[in-house]
């Protein structure tokens, strides 16, 4: 038992505050914690990968010809949109994991450590952004195997990645808020299902706006999912870029400005 | 005497509920202090305030000389916390759980690995070190949880009901660990619902009920304070029980209780012992057991709160669910 105990004879006086660099180090360690789990539970990675791949395959071959005339044309239209949908679903991971930490006491354990107050949340968000990047890349790779060709070279691809990651980063504050408010992790997923499904299907990611009923078209046009999908189409395939990209960034700023403070306040209140 | 933990007048409300109604504590450095109380007494709330997880509405507290409110970061560098429910990351292995804490505490990769291996060995978890914590038994999880709170070699350790749900063997092992820690100079604040546990480990006990410390002292002091001692008599022949009851009741001037063939009666004056011996001898009753012992903490709790601890826990839980 000597190892468990042996307290050093003289202890330096503990520091009063923590530097930002230390906080970043804690963040990195905590995101390692979220990512290393994949090693033991490869299912999580499959989870992250199978649904999007299946969606791409099903939509391309089942609906492609019906909607766009050919599966190749449809893939070009739909792949950027499915990336948005998939990314939105993936933001739920953040709230799910946070809620698990809260309900299982892990969050308390972390808060009792001399680490930066913001590190547990930041570490989780960082890890989830890495996972996001993985599934975006995977979707693009599968798309390219099926015949998707990028229109604006590597720069367009990188810009599309950055834009989508920025948008999901902002949208994940909604997930954080839900994760703090509900009392069990599964409810985060239920929320995701109930909101993200209708939201993404009433956008232009699967069906062009003009093919929808007139009353729906107004909503489809202002639906942020449509805007982000259009921006990605512009960057990855062809079409207007500046307008949709600017609007996407505005949406990202707006979502973060509204939901980040709400989420942080709810978290402070809960713990 | 220096105090590792001091609390004065801690009050904490949750809406209508007053979880803490003015808790005062003084825990001498290098001792085990037991916080004993039924469900809902305010044990966890006290620990959370002292461990900087929760702000008190009133009162103040210091840990290791630092104010938990004004200097939380310093306090966190001194403490280890094992919460009421094992809070390990289920998806990580035993080793990784400890590595995570070590790295967060600023150990290098190699140091964190060495520390994790040491602790896993100390807690007999080496064989399971590479397995995800979700495959651990309740007792293993508890041990890993405790190991995690020791990674930083804390000076002050908070253990919130550390043995709840453990089998007797694991419980005894945990008690030994606590004793070793204290021998090495660590201060331990331990909450428990088990009177025996506080009696076994703590050099000082505070009994809490409804957010207040209703009694405090060494286990002996507490026993002496309330009801003094208990006389136990077991006649060799159960047929003699009525005689024993009559004698015990008369001498102690109280109503004796019978459990199986043993008669117990509280006494305030130790001089009754020779009297009882003489009277039983005169009545020709042979006894298998005759003793005068200090009241158990269970009896202490009963006389302090007017109800037994375990029963009280149930009614409290009921009151809560009805409220
Ligand atoms: N976050 C909270 N919100 C609302 N009420 C709370 C909260 N935490 C504690 N309470 C209430 O405060 C009181 C004291 O609770 P506490 O958890 O400190 O008791 P305890 O002594 O640890 O009980 P137990 O033995 O059941 O763990 C209880 O009535 C409880 O319902
Ligand atoms: Mg408790």
XYZ file of C-alpha atoms in Angstrom, chain B residues 3-304:
302
model
C -7.509 21.143 11.110
C -7.508 19.807 7.566
C -11.183 20.635 7.188
C -13.202 23.332 8.898
C -16.773 24.255 8.173
C -18.860 26.866 9.892
C -22.567 27.299 9.532
C -22.917 25.696 6.101
C -26.402 26.197 4.727
C -27.566 24.919 1.375
C -31.096 24.912 0.037
C -32.497 23.215 -3.052
C -35.762 24.988 -3.718
C -37.975 24.095 -0.775
C -35.577 21.511 0.619
C -32.981 22.624 3.124
C -30.241 20.074 2.573
C -27.849 21.732 5.029
C -29.233 23.744 7.900
C -25.995 25.018 9.458
C -23.265 22.376 9.505
C -20.148 22.941 11.607
C -17.206 20.584 11.332
C -13.586 20.547 12.456
C -11.480 17.635 11.237
C -7.982 17.342 12.740
C -5.232 16.696 10.202
C -4.335 13.040 9.785
C -7.504 11.563 11.219
C -10.584 9.796 9.918
C -13.714 11.767 10.517
C -17.023 9.995 10.139
C -20.143 11.742 8.947
C -22.917 9.448 10.001
C -26.523 9.861 9.005
C -29.531 8.337 7.291
C -30.657 8.947 3.672
C -31.221 12.583 2.930
C -29.345 13.749 6.030
C -27.100 16.017 3.971
C -23.917 13.927 3.855
C -23.374 14.144 0.095
C -24.261 17.824 0.041
C -21.650 18.486 2.740
C -19.005 16.574 0.799
C -19.869 18.409 -2.429
C -19.521 21.778 -0.749
C -16.168 20.824 0.771
C -14.915 19.376 -2.516
C -15.684 22.678 -4.323
C -18.436 21.117 -6.425
C -21.263 23.058 -4.883
C -21.448 26.540 -3.390
C -23.044 26.901 0.021
C -25.739 29.543 0.400
C -24.372 30.559 3.789
C -21.388 29.794 5.971
C -17.855 29.058 4.894
C -15.370 26.250 4.832
C -11.652 25.699 4.462
C -9.800 22.617 3.292
C -6.068 22.443 3.919
C -6.308 26.041 5.070
C -7.790 27.325 1.802
C -11.265 28.716 1.462
C -13.337 26.429 -0.757
C -15.193 29.394 -2.190
C -12.359 31.856 -2.805
C -9.538 29.428 -3.570
C -11.185 26.422 -5.204
C -8.269 25.721 -7.524
C -5.888 25.388 -4.590
C -8.304 23.171 -2.696
C -8.625 20.904 -5.729
C -4.877 20.371 -5.720
C -5.084 18.949 -2.210
C -8.132 16.741 -2.328
C -9.253 13.411 -3.678
C -12.927 12.612 -4.056
C -14.685 9.294 -4.296
C -18.323 10.080 -4.853
C -21.296 8.109 -3.673
C -21.665 6.384 -7.038
C -18.601 4.991 -8.765
C -17.686 7.561 -11.372
C -15.282 5.766 -13.647
C -15.399 6.063 -17.412
C -17.002 2.777 -18.366
C -15.649 2.791 -21.891
C -12.028 3.137 -20.786
C -9.894 0.356 -19.350
C -8.763 0.394 -15.738
C -5.352 1.640 -16.797
C -6.742 4.328 -19.061
C -9.016 5.656 -16.336
C -6.007 6.213 -14.112
C -3.845 7.503 -16.978
C -6.489 10.081 -17.736
C -6.407 11.423 -14.177
C -2.622 11.305 -14.020
C -2.236 13.241 -17.249
C -4.823 15.789 -16.159
C -2.859 16.252 -12.956
C 0.215 17.120 -15.000
C 2.170 13.870 -14.776
C 4.271 12.954 -17.776
C 3.172 9.980 -19.843
C 5.747 7.736 -18.183
C 4.940 8.986 -14.686
C 1.230 8.537 -15.258
C 1.798 4.981 -16.479
C 3.959 4.113 -13.496
C 1.450 5.608 -11.073
C -1.443 3.768 -12.724
C 0.422 0.456 -12.522
C 1.276 1.043 -8.859
C -2.295 1.796 -7.911
C -3.753 -1.059 -9.936
C -1.402 -3.417 -8.132
C -2.291 -1.958 -4.733
C -5.955 -2.436 -5.433
C -5.636 -5.935 -6.919
C -6.775 -4.770 -10.297
C -3.668 -5.635 -12.277
C -5.335 -8.606 -13.956
C -8.274 -6.508 -15.079
C -6.194 -3.453 -15.973
C -6.626 -3.879 -19.707
C -10.373 -4.464 -19.636
C -13.039 -1.829 -20.131
C -14.410 -0.697 -16.770
C -17.933 -1.618 -17.837
C -16.941 -5.277 -17.466
C -15.887 -4.705 -13.832
C -17.891 -5.972 -10.881
C -19.328 -3.443 -8.449
C -16.491 -3.983 -6.006
C -13.813 -3.632 -8.705
C -15.419 -0.438 -9.926
C -15.401 0.950 -6.401
C -11.733 0.096 -6.025
C -10.888 1.681 -9.357
C -12.862 4.729 -8.325
C -10.898 4.968 -5.099
C -7.630 4.434 -6.970
C -8.564 7.277 -9.304
C -8.978 9.622 -6.368
C -5.515 8.695 -5.075
C -3.551 9.300 -8.280
C -2.580 12.788 -7.139
C -1.601 11.660 -3.617
C -4.223 13.838 -1.971
C -3.727 15.216 1.525
C -7.444 15.224 2.143
C -9.668 12.437 0.915
C -13.454 12.533 0.734
C -15.184 9.166 0.674
C -18.930 9.331 0.212
C -20.439 6.031 1.359
C -17.456 4.080 0.048
C -18.684 0.654 1.115
C -22.348 0.850 0.199
C -23.094 -2.153 -1.974
C -19.839 -3.983 -1.212
C -19.700 -7.510 0.141
C -18.156 -7.923 3.619
C -14.778 -8.971 2.223
C -14.437 -6.001 -0.109
C -15.640 -3.783 2.690
C -12.941 -5.034 5.034
C -10.327 -4.529 2.330
C -11.470 -0.978 1.831
C -11.311 -0.343 5.557
C -7.717 -1.565 5.546
C -6.888 0.792 2.708
C -8.349 3.709 4.623
C -6.354 2.773 7.718
C -3.142 2.642 5.698
C -3.836 6.020 4.143
C -4.367 7.587 7.532
C -1.231 5.978 8.879
C 0.565 7.834 6.108
C -0.861 11.156 7.200
C -3.871 11.552 4.923
C -6.994 13.130 6.392
C -10.165 11.247 5.499
C -13.717 12.497 5.663
C -15.954 9.507 5.338
C -19.717 9.462 5.122
C -21.634 6.372 5.997
C -25.008 5.060 6.970
C -23.370 2.166 8.769
C -22.824 2.718 12.421
C -20.303 -0.085 12.536
C -18.223 1.497 9.807
C -17.932 4.811 11.614
C -17.127 2.977 14.830
C -14.438 0.901 13.097
C -12.655 3.678 11.249
C -13.362 7.092 12.617
C -11.577 8.698 15.508
C -14.325 11.270 15.578
C -17.914 11.112 14.427
C -20.525 13.727 13.647
C -24.071 12.438 13.545
C -26.115 14.379 10.987
C -29.845 14.383 10.608
C -31.938 16.771 8.515
C -28.949 18.909 7.578
C -27.680 19.417 11.121
C -24.947 17.918 13.251
C -26.946 16.566 16.157
C -24.045 15.041 18.056
C -20.289 14.923 17.762
C -17.426 13.211 19.515
C -15.288 10.103 19.616
C -17.235 6.879 19.282
C -16.665 6.327 23.016
C -17.838 9.816 23.915
C -20.956 9.397 21.872
C -21.716 6.109 23.486
C -21.078 7.506 26.945
C -23.114 10.621 26.240
C -26.233 8.751 25.473
C -27.649 6.042 27.624
C -24.267 5.106 29.091
C -24.019 1.346 29.176
C -25.958 -1.794 28.549
C -26.209 -4.792 30.819
C -26.464 -8.151 29.047
C -27.456 -11.368 30.777
C -27.953 -14.765 29.182
C -29.091 -17.522 31.533
C -27.803 -21.015 30.873
C -31.331 -22.357 31.087
C -33.932 -20.396 29.099
C -36.500 -21.403 31.725
C -34.832 -18.876 34.037
C -35.602 -15.962 31.691
C -38.557 -14.610 33.743
C -36.402 -14.470 36.880
C -33.583 -12.732 34.986
C -36.018 -10.234 33.521
C -37.425 -9.438 36.924
C -33.976 -8.992 38.516
C -32.592 -6.928 35.640
C -35.621 -4.676 35.563
C -35.598 -4.128 39.272
C -31.890 -3.392 39.583
C -31.603 -1.172 36.502
C -34.972 0.497 37.091
C -35.740 0.232 33.366
C -37.627 -2.124 31.097
C -35.374 -4.937 29.835
C -35.574 -6.339 26.306
C -35.238 -9.981 25.347
C -33.634 -11.093 22.106
C -33.700 -14.876 21.833
C -32.390 -15.879 25.257
C -30.409 -12.718 26.003
C -31.743 -9.989 28.249
C -30.463 -6.436 27.756
C -31.227 -3.368 29.784
C -29.678 0.122 29.734
C -27.971 1.125 32.977
C -26.533 4.412 34.120
C -24.699 3.240 37.203
C -21.928 0.660 36.702
C -22.312 -0.414 40.316
C -25.372 -2.444 39.355
C -23.149 -5.249 38.105
C -22.202 -6.709 41.535
C -25.802 -6.299 42.676
C -27.087 -8.293 39.728
C -24.510 -10.999 40.285
C -25.511 -11.293 43.951
C -29.240 -11.367 43.233
C -28.954 -13.982 40.503
C -26.688 -16.087 42.690
C -29.211 -15.880 45.532
C -31.981 -16.935 43.154
C -29.846 -19.882 42.002
C -29.757 -18.869 38.336
C -26.627 -20.025 36.452
C -25.616 -17.573 33.701
C -23.811 -18.315 30.427
C -23.064 -14.639 29.779
C -23.073 -11.567 31.956
C -21.605 -8.315 30.702
C -21.681 -4.582 30.933
C -20.776 -2.891 27.655
C -20.914 0.544 26.104
C -23.999 1.284 24.047
C -23.557 0.542 20.342
C -23.783 3.397 17.877
C -27.087 1.976 16.802
C -28.421 2.563 20.277
C -26.769 5.982 20.277
C -28.531 6.910 17.095
C -31.799 5.728 18.490
C -31.527 7.870 21.580
C -30.317 10.910 19.575
